[in-house]
Amino acid sequence: MIDLNSEFGQRVERRLAEERIGWLTTVDSTGTPQPRPVWFLWHAGSFLLYSRPDTRKLEHIQRNPRVA
């Protein structure tokens, strides 16, 4: 949750609204982190990510939903 009452929170909100690419890190079956660039939209305090249904990152998320 972003504190929009603080200057830092307002900067974070602006940056998320302007950026289109971020990094999503999943974990593979051996426990190795797998960072990948992803397109995203920041809307109403939530991330919206798009992905093809046949990607490794979705396999990793199904196996271990903890991501960074």
Coordinates of C-alpha atoms in Angstrom, one line a residue:
M1 CA 0.0 0.0 0.0
I2 CA 1.3 3.4 -0.9
D3 CA 1.0 6.4 1.4
L4 CA -0.1 9.1 -0.9
N5 CA 0.1 11.6 1.9
S6 CA 3.9 11.5 1.8
E7 CA 6.2 13.0 -0.8
F8 CA 7.8 9.7 -1.3
G9 CA 4.5 7.9 -1.8
Q10 CA 3.5 10.5 -4.4
R11 CA 6.8 9.9 -6.2
V12 CA 6.2 6.1 -6.2
E13 CA 2.7 6.5 -7.5
R14 CA 3.8 8.8 -10.4
R15 CA 6.7 6.4 -11.3
L16 CA 4.4 3.4 -11.3
A17 CA 1.9 5.2 -13.5
E18 CA 4.6 6.2 -16.0
E19 CA 6.6 3.0 -16.2
R20 CA 5.5 0.2 -18.4
I21 CA 8.2 -2.5 -17.9
G22 CA 9.1 -4.0 -14.5
W23 CA 10.8 -7.2 -13.3
L24 CA 8.9 -10.2 -12.0
T25 CA 11.0 -12.8 -10.3
T26 CA 9.7 -16.4 -9.9
V27 CA 11.5 -19.5 -8.6
D28 CA 12.1 -22.6 -10.8
S29 CA 11.8 -26.2 -9.6
T30 CA 15.4 -26.1 -8.3
G31 CA 14.7 -23.0 -6.2
T32 CA 16.7 -20.7 -8.5
P33 CA 15.3 -17.2 -8.9
Q34 CA 14.2 -16.5 -12.5
P35 CA 13.9 -12.7 -13.1
R36 CA 12.0 -11.6 -16.2
P37 CA 11.0 -8.3 -17.6
V38 CA 7.2 -7.9 -17.8
W39 CA 4.8 -5.3 -19.2
F40 CA 2.5 -3.9 -16.6
L41 CA -0.1 -1.3 -15.9
W42 CA -0.6 0.4 -12.5
H43 CA -4.3 1.0 -12.0
A44 CA -6.2 1.9 -8.8
G45 CA -3.5 0.7 -6.6
S46 CA -3.0 -2.7 -8.3
F47 CA -0.6 -4.2 -10.9
L48 CA -2.1 -5.6 -14.1
L49 CA 0.2 -8.1 -15.8
Y50 CA -0.3 -9.8 -19.1
S51 CA 1.3 -13.1 -20.1
R52 CA 0.8 -15.8 -22.7
P53 CA -0.6 -18.9 -21.0
D54 CA 2.2 -21.2 -22.1
T55 CA 5.2 -19.4 -20.4
R56 CA 7.6 -20.8 -17.9
K57 CA 6.9 -17.9 -15.5
L58 CA 3.3 -19.1 -15.2
E59 CA 4.5 -22.7 -14.6
H60 CA 6.7 -21.4 -11.8
I61 CA 3.9 -19.3 -10.3
Q62 CA 1.5 -22.3 -10.4
R63 CA 4.1 -24.4 -8.5
N64 CA 5.1 -21.5 -6.1
P65 CA 3.0 -18.4 -6.1
R66 CA 5.5 -16.3 -4.1
V67 CA 7.0 -13.8 -6.5
A68 CA 9.0 -10.6 -6.2

